[in-house]
Amino acid sequence: MGNRLSGKVAVVTGGNRGIGRAIAERLAEEEAAVVVGDVLGEPGTAGGSVEGLVFLPLDVTKEVSVRAFVDEVLQRFGKIDILVNNAGIVIHKSIDEQTVDDWDRLMAVNLRGPFLMTKYVAPEMRRIGSGAIVNIGSVEGFMVNPWHTAYAAAKAGVHGLTLGLAVDLGPDGIRCNTVCPGWIDTDLNRSYVEMHPDRRLIERELGQLHPVGRIGSPKDIANAVLWLASDESSFVSGEMIAVDGARTKKISLPAILDEEYRAKLSKLTL
Ligand code: NAP
């Protein structure tokens, strides 16, 4: 608990659960006024009322919804200092199975959403002469899991959007950065783990993919977002920051050559 965001107004998309909820709570802990925008519009099914957070309905894919949401936030709070573009979905299908509707839906949430939110929030940040936009990209903007072509394409798009916004909005005092999570324990990929009969084995193996010996938690991402949203990072813009326990920094080796390393890691993950 601190006051690093005292006096700031923050908007977090897709904050009903998972990473978005952790971000919203972390920013609120630092005294920001936090508005969560989500398709459900209220914390109802996602965990009851939450102290310090305001929930408003938002579908990031729809321009009319984004405009109404931004207007409502301005009416209630008068300004927006921080925008966290977090809402996202994943589709786990081969290119043959993927339909045009699948592709369009994923692009609409994961890429059109951050564009639309920024389009309507940036003028308000320009008006007050400062702002911090933090997108949630993914390590899958750099590397990719099988059957994630659309997801990887959208996340690489978010990384490109970040570069463009940092350059275009920098002269207005607005910074834009992206946090790229690795494997984080949320509903988004829990079902993937649950598909496997031996859940403990999968969890152990997942941990061993990470040099730090574990998968990430939503709070790990929230702490990185907090830093990028705060003035402590005032000279950082246009960056893609991986928060992945060094998973993407380790070059794969044949299992037999990797045995000693994995044995060491298994002591951490057991
Ligand atoms: P999650 O648990 O599935 O939560 C996603 C949230 O986004 C939900 O609250 C969902 O609402 C909301 N949402 C979906 N479509 C929306 C829309 N059209 N408008 C507004 N909100 C919408 O996922 P998560 O794991 O927290 O993921 C959050 C972000 O991190 C995503 O951008 C994801 O791609 C990224 N990420 C996650 C991981 C990971 O390992 N979990 C790794 C890399 C990147 P409902 O509750 O109504 O569905």
PDB file of C-alpha atoms and ligand atoms in Angstrom:
ATOM      1  CA  MET A   1       0.000   0.000   0.000  1.00  0.00           C
ATOM      2  CA  GLY A   2       1.381   3.402  -0.984  1.00  0.00           C
ATOM      3  CA  ASN A   3       0.454   6.611  -2.706  1.00  0.00           C
ATOM      4  CA  ARG A   4       2.414   6.400  -5.925  1.00  0.00           C
ATOM      5  CA  LEU A   5      -0.702   7.189  -8.016  1.00  0.00           C
ATOM      6  CA  SER A   6      -2.387   9.623  -5.697  1.00  0.00           C
ATOM      7  CA  GLY A   7      -4.696  11.995  -7.623  1.00  0.00           C
ATOM      8  CA  LYS A   8      -4.589   9.919 -10.833  1.00  0.00           C
ATOM      9  CA  VAL A   9      -7.563   8.419 -12.653  1.00  0.00           C
ATOM     10  CA  ALA A  10      -6.938   5.027 -14.265  1.00  0.00           C
ATOM     11  CA  VAL A  11      -8.990   2.948 -16.678  1.00  0.00           C
ATOM     12  CA  VAL A  12      -8.424  -0.820 -16.952  1.00  0.00           C
ATOM     13  CA  THR A  13     -10.173  -2.822 -19.686  1.00  0.00           C
ATOM     14  CA  GLY A  14     -11.144  -6.432 -19.050  1.00  0.00           C
ATOM     15  CA  GLY A  15     -10.672  -5.983 -15.311  1.00  0.00           C
ATOM     16  CA  ASN A  16     -13.389  -8.298 -14.090  1.00  0.00           C
ATOM     17  CA  ARG A  17     -10.975 -11.134 -13.511  1.00  0.00           C
ATOM     18  CA  GLY A  18      -7.472 -12.440 -14.122  1.00  0.00           C
ATOM     19  CA  ILE A  19      -4.619 -10.074 -14.897  1.00  0.00           C
ATOM     20  CA  GLY A  20      -6.930  -7.077 -15.382  1.00  0.00           C
ATOM     21  CA  ARG A  21      -8.429  -7.480 -11.906  1.00  0.00           C
ATOM     22  CA  ALA A  22      -4.963  -7.705 -10.330  1.00  0.00           C
ATOM     23  CA  ILE A  23      -3.889  -4.562 -12.195  1.00  0.00           C
ATOM     24  CA  ALA A  24      -7.000  -2.654 -11.127  1.00  0.00           C
ATOM     25  CA  GLU A  25      -6.489  -3.644  -7.491  1.00  0.00           C
ATOM     26  CA  ARG A  26      -2.766  -2.802  -7.553  1.00  0.00           C
ATOM     27  CA  LEU A  27      -3.376   0.670  -9.023  1.00  0.00           C
ATOM     28  CA  ALA A  28      -6.129   1.296  -6.465  1.00  0.00           C
ATOM     29  CA  GLU A  29      -3.761   0.239  -3.643  1.00  0.00           C
ATOM     30  CA  GLU A  30      -1.544   3.118  -4.765  1.00  0.00           C
ATOM     31  CA  GLU A  31      -4.473   5.540  -4.411  1.00  0.00           C
ATOM     32  CA  ALA A  32      -5.523   5.868  -8.068  1.00  0.00           C
ATOM     33  CA  ALA A  33      -9.248   6.192  -8.769  1.00  0.00           C
ATOM     34  CA  VAL A  34      -9.732   3.073 -10.888  1.00  0.00           C
ATOM     35  CA  VAL A  35     -12.519   2.413 -13.386  1.00  0.00           C
ATOM     36  CA  VAL A  36     -12.805  -1.129 -14.682  1.00  0.00           C
ATOM     37  CA  GLY A  37     -14.455  -1.565 -18.072  1.00  0.00           C
ATOM     38  CA  ASP A  38     -15.673  -5.037 -18.918  1.00  0.00           C
ATOM     39  CA  VAL A  39     -18.413  -6.702 -20.923  1.00  0.00           C
ATOM     40  CA  LEU A  40     -20.185  -7.713 -17.719  1.00  0.00           C
ATOM     41  CA  GLY A  41     -20.092  -4.133 -16.464  1.00  0.00           C
ATOM     42  CA  GLU A  42     -20.167  -5.107 -12.830  1.00  0.00           C
ATOM     43  CA  PRO A  43     -18.163  -7.374 -10.594  1.00  0.00           C
ATOM     44  CA  GLY A  44     -21.245  -9.601 -10.043  1.00  0.00           C
ATOM     45  CA  THR A  45     -20.235 -13.052 -11.264  1.00  0.00           C
ATOM     46  CA  ALA A  46     -16.580 -12.222 -11.075  1.00  0.00           C
ATOM     47  CA  GLY A  47     -16.199 -11.856  -7.332  1.00  0.00           C
ATOM     48  CA  GLY A  48     -18.639  -9.444  -5.688  1.00  0.00           C
ATOM     49  CA  SER A  49     -18.121  -5.782  -5.045  1.00  0.00           C
ATOM     50  CA  VAL A  50     -14.550  -4.656  -4.772  1.00  0.00           C
ATOM     51  CA  GLU A  51     -13.514  -1.798  -2.566  1.00  0.00           C
ATOM     52  CA  GLY A  52     -11.940   1.127  -4.405  1.00  0.00           C
ATOM     53  CA  LEU A  53     -12.952  -0.007  -7.905  1.00  0.00           C
ATOM     54  CA  VAL A  54     -15.759   1.356 -10.092  1.00  0.00           C
ATOM     55  CA  PHE A  55     -17.175  -1.039 -12.691  1.00  0.00           C
ATOM     56  CA  LEU A  56     -18.739   0.238 -15.924  1.00  0.00           C
ATOM     57  CA  PRO A  57     -19.968  -1.695 -18.962  1.00  0.00           C
ATOM     58  CA  LEU A  58     -17.567  -1.751 -21.889  1.00  0.00           C
ATOM     59  CA  ASP A  59     -17.173  -3.796 -25.034  1.00  0.00           C
ATOM     60  CA  VAL A  60     -13.792  -2.745 -26.429  1.00  0.00           C
ATOM     61  CA  THR A  61     -14.719  -4.041 -29.883  1.00  0.00           C
ATOM     62  CA  LYS A  62     -17.575  -1.542 -30.325  1.00  0.00           C
ATOM     63  CA  GLU A  63     -16.886   2.117 -31.025  1.00  0.00           C
ATOM     64  CA  VAL A  64     -20.227   3.218 -29.585  1.00  0.00           C
ATOM     65  CA  SER A  65     -19.520   1.375 -26.321  1.00  0.00           C
ATOM     66  CA  VAL A  66     -15.994   2.806 -26.048  1.00  0.00           C
ATOM     67  CA  ARG A  67     -17.272   6.357 -26.574  1.00  0.00           C
ATOM     68  CA  ALA A  68     -20.033   5.943 -23.992  1.00  0.00           C
ATOM     69  CA  PHE A  69     -17.581   4.428 -21.493  1.00  0.00           C
ATOM     70  CA  VAL A  70     -15.025   7.238 -21.896  1.00  0.00           C
ATOM     71  CA  ASP A  71     -17.783   9.885 -21.614  1.00  0.00           C
ATOM     72  CA  GLU A  72     -19.042   8.283 -18.421  1.00  0.00           C
ATOM     73  CA  VAL A  73     -15.568   8.160 -16.870  1.00  0.00           C
ATOM     74  CA  LEU A  74     -15.019  11.824 -17.736  1.00  0.00           C
ATOM     75  CA  GLN A  75     -18.370  12.787 -16.334  1.00  0.00           C
ATOM     76  CA  ARG A  76     -17.624  11.032 -13.044  1.00  0.00           C
ATOM     77  CA  PHE A  77     -13.907  11.780 -12.647  1.00  0.00           C
ATOM     78  CA  GLY A  78     -13.139  14.704 -15.014  1.00  0.00           C
ATOM     79  CA  LYS A  79      -9.986  13.232 -16.571  1.00  0.00           C
ATOM     80  CA  ILE A  80      -8.066  10.068 -17.467  1.00  0.00           C
ATOM     81  CA  ASP A  81      -4.350   9.832 -16.600  1.00  0.00           C
ATOM     82  CA  ILE A  82      -3.744   6.109 -17.125  1.00  0.00           C
ATOM     83  CA  LEU A  83      -5.141   3.685 -19.696  1.00  0.00           C
ATOM     84  CA  VAL A  84      -4.435  -0.030 -19.377  1.00  0.00           C
ATOM     85  CA  ASN A  85      -5.481  -1.959 -22.472  1.00  0.00           C
ATOM     86  CA  ASN A  86      -5.758  -5.416 -20.960  1.00  0.00           C
ATOM     87  CA  ALA A  87      -8.923  -7.087 -22.367  1.00  0.00           C
ATOM     88  CA  GLY A  88      -7.987 -10.063 -24.495  1.00  0.00           C
ATOM     89  CA  ILE A  89      -9.072 -13.496 -25.657  1.00  0.00           C
ATOM     90  CA  VAL A  90      -7.270 -16.491 -27.097  1.00  0.00           C
ATOM     91  CA  ILE A  91      -8.324 -18.951 -29.798  1.00  0.00           C
ATOM     92  CA  HIS A  92      -6.558 -22.272 -29.807  1.00  0.00           C
ATOM     93  CA  LYS A  93      -7.028 -23.653 -33.335  1.00  0.00           C
ATOM     94  CA  SER A  94      -4.934 -24.683 -36.309  1.00  0.00           C
ATOM     95  CA  ILE A  95      -5.090 -22.475 -39.393  1.00  0.00           C
ATOM     96  CA  ASP A  96      -7.322 -25.105 -41.047  1.00  0.00           C
ATOM     97  CA  GLU A  97      -9.834 -25.100 -38.200  1.00  0.00           C
ATOM     98  CA  GLN A  98      -9.861 -21.327 -37.784  1.00  0.00           C
ATOM     99  CA  THR A  99     -12.833 -19.553 -39.348  1.00  0.00           C
ATOM    100  CA  VAL A 100     -12.908 -15.998 -40.628  1.00  0.00           C
ATOM    101  CA  ASP A 101     -15.249 -15.220 -37.718  1.00  0.00           C
ATOM    102  CA  ASP A 102     -12.676 -16.602 -35.237  1.00  0.00           C
ATOM    103  CA  TRP A 103      -9.978 -14.413 -36.775  1.00  0.00           C
ATOM    104  CA  ASP A 104     -12.162 -11.281 -36.823  1.00  0.00           C
ATOM    105  CA  ARG A 105     -13.378 -11.777 -33.247  1.00  0.00           C
ATOM    106  CA  LEU A 106      -9.878 -12.185 -31.886  1.00  0.00           C
ATOM    107  CA  MET A 107      -8.558  -9.186 -33.825  1.00  0.00           C
ATOM    108  CA  ALA A 108     -11.534  -7.109 -32.678  1.00  0.00           C
ATOM    109  CA  VAL A 109     -10.892  -7.719 -28.959  1.00  0.00           C
ATOM    110  CA  ASN A 110      -7.090  -7.896 -28.939  1.00  0.00           C
ATOM    111  CA  LEU A 111      -6.112  -5.243 -31.505  1.00  0.00           C
ATOM    112  CA  ARG A 112      -9.078  -3.093 -32.522  1.00  0.00           C
ATOM    113  CA  GLY A 113      -9.902  -2.734 -28.791  1.00  0.00           C
ATOM    114  CA  PRO A 114      -6.607  -1.056 -27.793  1.00  0.00           C
ATOM    115  CA  PHE A 115      -6.819   1.133 -30.913  1.00  0.00           C
ATOM    116  CA  LEU A 116     -10.382   2.287 -30.140  1.00  0.00           C
ATOM    117  CA  MET A 117      -9.674   2.899 -26.458  1.00  0.00           C
ATOM    118  CA  THR A 118      -6.584   4.944 -27.285  1.00  0.00           C
ATOM    119  CA  LYS A 119      -8.405   6.875 -30.011  1.00  0.00           C
ATOM    120  CA  TYR A 120     -10.945   8.157 -27.469  1.00  0.00           C
ATOM    121  CA  VAL A 121      -8.700   8.463 -24.404  1.00  0.00           C
ATOM    122  CA  ALA A 122      -5.628  10.106 -26.020  1.00  0.00           C
ATOM    123  CA  PRO A 123      -7.385  13.464 -26.713  1.00  0.00           C
ATOM    124  CA  GLU A 124      -8.275  13.646 -23.020  1.00  0.00           C
ATOM    125  CA  MET A 125      -4.666  12.955 -22.028  1.00  0.00           C
ATOM    126  CA  ARG A 126      -3.527  15.603 -24.530  1.00  0.00           C
ATOM    127  CA  ARG A 127      -5.942  18.055 -22.932  1.00  0.00           C
ATOM    128  CA  ILE A 128      -4.259  17.652 -19.523  1.00  0.00           C
ATOM    129  CA  GLY A 129      -0.767  17.464 -21.069  1.00  0.00           C
ATOM    130  CA  SER A 130       0.227  14.017 -19.803  1.00  0.00           C
ATOM    131  CA  GLY A 131      -0.754  10.367 -19.782  1.00  0.00           C
ATOM    132  CA  ALA A 132       0.494   6.808 -19.556  1.00  0.00           C
ATOM    133  CA  ILE A 133      -0.864   4.051 -21.785  1.00  0.00           C
ATOM    134  CA  VAL A 134       0.097   0.511 -20.857  1.00  0.00           C
ATOM    135  CA  ASN A 135      -0.897  -2.279 -23.207  1.00  0.00           C
ATOM    136  CA  ILE A 136      -0.883  -5.944 -22.318  1.00  0.00           C
ATOM    137  CA  GLY A 137       0.894  -7.667 -25.169  1.00  0.00           C
ATOM    138  CA  SER A 138       2.420 -11.110 -24.850  1.00  0.00           C
ATOM    139  CA  VAL A 139       5.640 -13.029 -25.248  1.00  0.00           C
ATOM    140  CA  GLU A 140       3.603 -14.560 -28.096  1.00  0.00           C
ATOM    141  CA  GLY A 141       4.234 -11.343 -30.002  1.00  0.00           C
ATOM    142  CA  PHE A 142       7.854 -12.578 -30.261  1.00  0.00           C
ATOM    143  CA  MET A 143       7.528 -16.371 -30.123  1.00  0.00           C
ATOM    144  CA  VAL A 144       4.481 -18.560 -30.473  1.00  0.00           C
ATOM    145  CA  ASN A 145       2.734 -21.637 -29.117  1.00  0.00           C
ATOM    146  CA  PRO A 146       1.265 -24.070 -31.636  1.00  0.00           C
ATOM    147  CA  TRP A 147      -2.232 -23.201 -32.929  1.00  0.00           C
ATOM    148  CA  HIS A 148      -1.984 -19.547 -31.891  1.00  0.00           C
ATOM    149  CA  THR A 149      -1.519 -17.845 -35.262  1.00  0.00           C
ATOM    150  CA  ALA A 150      -4.302 -15.286 -34.772  1.00  0.00           C
ATOM    151  CA  TYR A 151      -3.289 -14.586 -31.166  1.00  0.00           C
ATOM    152  CA  ALA A 152       0.370 -14.100 -32.081  1.00  0.00           C
ATOM    153  CA  ALA A 153      -0.529 -11.875 -35.035  1.00  0.00           C
ATOM    154  CA  ALA A 154      -2.742  -9.678 -32.838  1.00  0.00           C
ATOM    155  CA  LYS A 155      -0.152  -9.408 -30.057  1.00  0.00           C
ATOM    156  CA  ALA A 156       2.600  -8.511 -32.544  1.00  0.00           C
ATOM    157  CA  GLY A 157       0.119  -5.879 -33.758  1.00  0.00           C
ATOM    158  CA  VAL A 158      -0.226  -4.532 -30.204  1.00  0.00           C
ATOM    159  CA  HIS A 159       3.555  -4.263 -30.026  1.00  0.00           C
ATOM    160  CA  GLY A 160       3.554  -2.296 -33.305  1.00  0.00           C
ATOM    161  CA  LEU A 161       0.739  -0.076 -32.041  1.00  0.00           C
ATOM    162  CA  THR A 162       2.885   0.650 -28.967  1.00  0.00           C
ATOM    163  CA  LEU A 163       5.786   1.867 -31.103  1.00  0.00           C
ATOM    164  CA  GLY A 164       3.517   4.072 -33.209  1.00  0.00           C
ATOM    165  CA  LEU A 165       1.716   5.598 -30.221  1.00  0.00           C
ATOM    166  CA  ALA A 166       4.963   6.287 -28.348  1.00  0.00           C
ATOM    167  CA  VAL A 167       6.247   8.237 -31.358  1.00  0.00           C
ATOM    168  CA  ASP A 168       3.003  10.030 -32.267  1.00  0.00           C
ATOM    169  CA  LEU A 169       1.860  10.916 -28.739  1.00  0.00           C
ATOM    170  CA  GLY A 170       5.268  11.567 -27.124  1.00  0.00           C
ATOM    171  CA  PRO A 171       5.196  15.292 -28.018  1.00  0.00           C
ATOM    172  CA  ASP A 172       1.852  15.570 -26.161  1.00  0.00           C
ATOM    173  CA  GLY A 173       3.389  14.227 -22.935  1.00  0.00           C
ATOM    174  CA  ILE A 174       1.846  10.775 -23.398  1.00  0.00           C
ATOM    175  CA  ARG A 175       3.924   7.632 -22.978  1.00  0.00           C
ATOM    176  CA  CYS A 176       2.980   4.199 -24.291  1.00  0.00           C
ATOM    177  CA  ASN A 177       4.545   0.895 -23.248  1.00  0.00           C
ATOM    178  CA  THR A 178       3.597  -2.762 -23.330  1.00  0.00           C
ATOM    179  CA  VAL A 179       3.972  -5.471 -20.723  1.00  0.00           C
ATOM    180  CA  CYS A 180       4.437  -8.877 -22.336  1.00  0.00           C
ATOM    181  CA  PRO A 181       3.371 -11.589 -19.892  1.00  0.00           C
ATOM    182  CA  GLY A 182       4.712 -15.105 -20.060  1.00  0.00           C
ATOM    183  CA  TRP A 183       2.638 -17.978 -18.646  1.00  0.00           C
ATOM    184  CA  ILE A 184       0.333 -16.480 -16.022  1.00  0.00           C
ATOM    185  CA  ASP A 185      -2.081 -18.460 -13.877  1.00  0.00           C
ATOM    186  CA  THR A 186      -5.521 -17.226 -15.046  1.00  0.00           C
ATOM    187  CA  ASP A 187      -8.710 -18.654 -16.598  1.00  0.00           C
ATOM    188  CA  LEU A 188      -7.268 -17.826 -20.031  1.00  0.00           C
ATOM    189  CA  ASN A 189      -4.935 -20.814 -19.951  1.00  0.00           C
ATOM    190  CA  ARG A 190      -6.176 -22.814 -16.945  1.00  0.00           C
ATOM    191  CA  SER A 191      -8.513 -24.785 -19.211  1.00  0.00           C
ATOM    192  CA  TYR A 192      -5.470 -25.667 -21.318  1.00  0.00           C
ATOM    193  CA  VAL A 193      -3.765 -27.154 -18.256  1.00  0.00           C
ATOM    194  CA  GLU A 194      -6.952 -28.946 -17.226  1.00  0.00           C
ATOM    195  CA  MET A 195      -7.155 -30.712 -20.612  1.00  0.00           C
ATOM    196  CA  HIS A 196      -4.295 -32.943 -19.451  1.00  0.00           C
ATOM    197  CA  PRO A 197      -5.063 -35.928 -17.223  1.00  0.00           C
ATOM    198  CA  ASP A 198      -2.040 -35.441 -14.935  1.00  0.00           C
ATOM    199  CA  ARG A 199      -2.455 -31.855 -13.840  1.00  0.00           C
ATOM    200  CA  ARG A 200       0.358 -31.898 -11.255  1.00  0.00           C
ATOM    201  CA  LEU A 201       2.827 -33.136 -13.851  1.00  0.00           C
ATOM    202  CA  ILE A 202       1.861 -30.394 -16.301  1.00  0.00           C
ATOM    203  CA  GLU A 203       2.143 -27.752 -13.603  1.00  0.00           C
ATOM    204  CA  ARG A 204       5.603 -29.032 -12.638  1.00  0.00           C
ATOM    205  CA  GLU A 205       6.764 -29.104 -16.259  1.00  0.00           C
ATOM    206  CA  LEU A 206       5.402 -25.622 -16.859  1.00  0.00           C
ATOM    207  CA  GLY A 207       7.350 -24.345 -13.867  1.00  0.00           C
ATOM    208  CA  GLN A 208      10.515 -25.975 -15.208  1.00  0.00           C
ATOM    209  CA  LEU A 209      10.232 -24.051 -18.484  1.00  0.00           C
ATOM    210  CA  HIS A 210      10.981 -20.916 -16.484  1.00  0.00           C
ATOM    211  CA  PRO A 211      14.514 -20.270 -15.240  1.00  0.00           C
ATOM    212  CA  VAL A 212      12.982 -18.713 -12.096  1.00  0.00           C
ATOM    213  CA  GLY A 213      11.282 -22.080 -11.448  1.00  0.00           C
ATOM    214  CA  ARG A 214       7.630 -21.076 -11.527  1.00  0.00           C
ATOM    215  CA  ILE A 215       4.852 -19.681 -13.694  1.00  0.00           C
ATOM    216  CA  GLY A 216       3.701 -16.111 -13.122  1.00  0.00           C
ATOM    217  CA  SER A 217       0.834 -14.693 -11.091  1.00  0.00           C
ATOM    218  CA  PRO A 218      -1.470 -11.813 -12.112  1.00  0.00           C
ATOM    219  CA  LYS A 219       0.231  -9.747  -9.393  1.00  0.00           C
ATOM    220  CA  ASP A 220       3.595 -10.114 -11.157  1.00  0.00           C
ATOM    221  CA  ILE A 221       2.079  -8.371 -14.185  1.00  0.00           C
ATOM    222  CA  ALA A 222       0.255  -5.787 -12.066  1.00  0.00           C
ATOM    223  CA  ASN A 223       3.514  -4.685 -10.429  1.00  0.00           C
ATOM    224  CA  ALA A 224       5.146  -4.091 -13.825  1.00  0.00           C
ATOM    225  CA  VAL A 225       2.087  -2.165 -15.043  1.00  0.00           C
ATOM    226  CA  LEU A 226       2.173  -0.026 -11.905  1.00  0.00           C
ATOM    227  CA  TRP A 227       5.745   1.036 -12.614  1.00  0.00           C
ATOM    228  CA  LEU A 228       4.981   1.885 -16.259  1.00  0.00           C
ATOM    229  CA  ALA A 229       1.835   3.790 -15.244  1.00  0.00           C
ATOM    230  CA  SER A 230       3.659   5.821 -12.596  1.00  0.00           C
ATOM    231  CA  ASP A 231       5.979   8.804 -13.020  1.00  0.00           C
ATOM    232  CA  GLU A 232       8.885   6.601 -11.893  1.00  0.00           C
ATOM    233  CA  SER A 233       9.146   5.441 -15.533  1.00  0.00           C
ATOM    234  CA  SER A 234       8.813   8.959 -17.017  1.00  0.00           C
ATOM    235  CA  PHE A 235      11.692   8.438 -19.513  1.00  0.00           C
ATOM    236  CA  VAL A 236      10.457   5.010 -20.669  1.00  0.00           C
ATOM    237  CA  SER A 237       8.236   4.904 -23.753  1.00  0.00           C
ATOM    238  CA  GLY A 238       7.803   2.606 -26.732  1.00  0.00           C
ATOM    239  CA  GLU A 239       9.098  -0.437 -24.834  1.00  0.00           C
ATOM    240  CA  MET A 240       7.934  -4.040 -24.844  1.00  0.00           C
ATOM    241  CA  ILE A 241       8.856  -5.437 -21.420  1.00  0.00           C
ATOM    242  CA  ALA A 242       8.670  -9.196 -20.998  1.00  0.00           C
ATOM    243  CA  VAL A 243       7.540 -10.371 -17.556  1.00  0.00           C
ATOM    244  CA  ASP A 244       8.081 -14.079 -18.023  1.00  0.00           C
ATOM    245  CA  GLY A 245      10.594 -15.425 -15.500  1.00  0.00           C
ATOM    246  CA  ALA A 246      13.190 -15.485 -18.317  1.00  0.00           C
ATOM    247  CA  ARG A 247      11.292 -18.206 -20.163  1.00  0.00           C
ATOM    248  CA  THR A 248      11.916 -16.587 -23.551  1.00  0.00           C
ATOM    249  CA  LYS A 249      15.613 -16.030 -22.794  1.00  0.00           C
ATOM    250  CA  LYS A 250      16.520 -19.722 -22.495  1.00  0.00           C
ATOM    251  CA  ILE A 251      17.510 -21.502 -25.683  1.00  0.00           C
ATOM    252  CA  SER A 252      15.988 -24.999 -25.883  1.00  0.00           C
ATOM    253  CA  LEU A 253      18.361 -27.946 -25.594  1.00  0.00           C
ATOM    254  CA  PRO A 254      17.673 -31.627 -26.282  1.00  0.00           C
ATOM    255  CA  ALA A 255      16.167 -32.997 -23.035  1.00  0.00           C
ATOM    256  CA  ILE A 256      19.197 -35.243 -22.387  1.00  0.00           C
ATOM    257  CA  LEU A 257      21.608 -32.293 -22.392  1.00  0.00           C
ATOM    258  CA  ASP A 258      19.248 -30.294 -20.224  1.00  0.00           C
ATOM    259  CA  GLU A 259      18.887 -32.913 -17.477  1.00  0.00           C
ATOM    260  CA  GLU A 260      21.113 -31.310 -14.863  1.00  0.00           C
ATOM    261  CA  TYR A 261      19.458 -27.914 -15.301  1.00  0.00           C
ATOM    262  CA  ARG A 262      15.955 -29.395 -15.117  1.00  0.00           C
ATOM    263  CA  ALA A 263      16.873 -31.421 -12.039  1.00  0.00           C
ATOM    264  CA  LYS A 264      17.976 -28.221 -10.319  1.00  0.00           C
ATOM    265  CA  LEU A 265      14.733 -26.504 -11.331  1.00  0.00           C
ATOM    266  CA  SER A 266      12.587 -29.414 -10.173  1.00  0.00           C
ATOM    267  CA  LYS A 267      13.883 -28.797  -6.627  1.00  0.00           C
ATOM    268  CA  LEU A 268      12.432 -25.292  -6.907  1.00  0.00           C
ATOM    269  CA  THR A 269       9.086 -26.383  -8.368  1.00  0.00           C
ATOM    270  CA  LEU A 270       8.323 -29.466  -6.251  1.00  0.00           C
TER     271      LEU A 270
HETATM  272  P1  NAP B   1      -8.939 -13.677 -18.669  1.00  0.00           P
HETATM  273  O1  NAP B   1      -8.785 -14.205 -17.282  1.00  0.00           O
HETATM  274  O2  NAP B   1      -9.641 -14.483 -19.693  1.00  0.00           O
HETATM  275  O3  NAP B   1      -9.610 -12.214 -18.569  1.00  0.00           O
HETATM  276  C1  NAP B   1      -9.863 -11.461 -19.716  1.00  0.00           C
HETATM  277  C2  NAP B   1     -10.826 -10.346 -19.377  1.00  0.00           C
HETATM  278  O4  NAP B   1     -11.108  -9.591 -20.591  1.00  0.00           O
HETATM  279  C3  NAP B   1     -12.161 -10.861 -18.851  1.00  0.00           C
HETATM  280  O5  NAP B   1     -12.579 -10.100 -17.725  1.00  0.00           O
HETATM  281  C4  NAP B   1     -13.080 -10.664 -20.046  1.00  0.00           C
HETATM  282  O6  NAP B   1     -14.447 -10.446 -19.714  1.00  0.00           O
HETATM  283  C5  NAP B   1     -12.512  -9.390 -20.661  1.00  0.00           C
HETATM  284  N1  NAP B   1     -12.979  -9.183 -22.038  1.00  0.00           N
HETATM  285  C6  NAP B   1     -13.051 -10.093 -23.051  1.00  0.00           C
HETATM  286  N2  NAP B   1     -13.572  -9.528 -24.149  1.00  0.00           N
HETATM  287  C7  NAP B   1     -13.837  -8.228 -23.835  1.00  0.00           C
HETATM  288  C8  NAP B   1     -14.395  -7.143 -24.550  1.00  0.00           C
HETATM  289  N3  NAP B   1     -14.823  -7.277 -25.823  1.00  0.00           N
HETATM  290  N4  NAP B   1     -14.513  -5.937 -23.922  1.00  0.00           N
HETATM  291  C9  NAP B   1     -14.142  -5.792 -22.630  1.00  0.00           C
HETATM  292  N5  NAP B   1     -13.600  -6.790 -21.902  1.00  0.00           N
HETATM  293  C10 NAP B   1     -13.461  -8.001 -22.494  1.00  0.00           C
HETATM  294  O7  NAP B   1      -7.502 -13.375 -19.308  1.00  0.00           O
HETATM  295  P2  NAP B   1      -6.112 -12.935 -18.654  1.00  0.00           P
HETATM  296  O8  NAP B   1      -5.243 -14.115 -18.620  1.00  0.00           O
HETATM  297  O9  NAP B   1      -6.352 -12.154 -17.438  1.00  0.00           O
HETATM  298  O10 NAP B   1      -5.566 -12.013 -19.849  1.00  0.00           O
HETATM  299  C11 NAP B   1      -5.515 -10.600 -19.773  1.00  0.00           C
HETATM  300  C12 NAP B   1      -4.591 -10.079 -20.868  1.00  0.00           C
HETATM  301  O11 NAP B   1      -3.283 -10.644 -20.705  1.00  0.00           O
HETATM  302  C13 NAP B   1      -5.044 -10.465 -22.275  1.00  0.00           C
HETATM  303  O12 NAP B   1      -4.781  -9.390 -23.160  1.00  0.00           O
HETATM  304  C14 NAP B   1      -4.158 -11.643 -22.611  1.00  0.00           C
HETATM  305  O13 NAP B   1      -3.978 -11.814 -23.991  1.00  0.00           O
HETATM  306  C15 NAP B   1      -2.871 -11.229 -21.928  1.00  0.00           C
HETATM  307  N6  NAP B   1      -1.954 -12.339 -21.655  1.00  0.00           N
HETATM  308  C16 NAP B   1      -2.288 -13.338 -20.779  1.00  0.00           C
HETATM  309  C17 NAP B   1      -1.360 -14.361 -20.541  1.00  0.00           C
HETATM  310  C18 NAP B   1      -1.649 -15.476 -19.581  1.00  0.00           C
HETATM  311  O14 NAP B   1      -0.824 -16.385 -19.470  1.00  0.00           O
HETATM  312  N7  NAP B   1      -2.773 -15.479 -18.867  1.00  0.00           N
HETATM  313  C19 NAP B   1      -0.126 -14.372 -21.204  1.00  0.00           C
HETATM  314  C20 NAP B   1       0.168 -13.347 -22.084  1.00  0.00           C
HETATM  315  C21 NAP B   1      -0.746 -12.325 -22.296  1.00  0.00           C
HETATM  316  P3  NAP B   1     -15.392 -11.706 -19.281  1.00  0.00           P
HETATM  317  O15 NAP B   1     -15.019 -12.010 -17.869  1.00  0.00           O
HETATM  318  O16 NAP B   1     -16.770 -11.168 -19.425  1.00  0.00           O
HETATM  319  O17 NAP B   1     -15.064 -12.795 -20.242  1.00  0.00           O
END
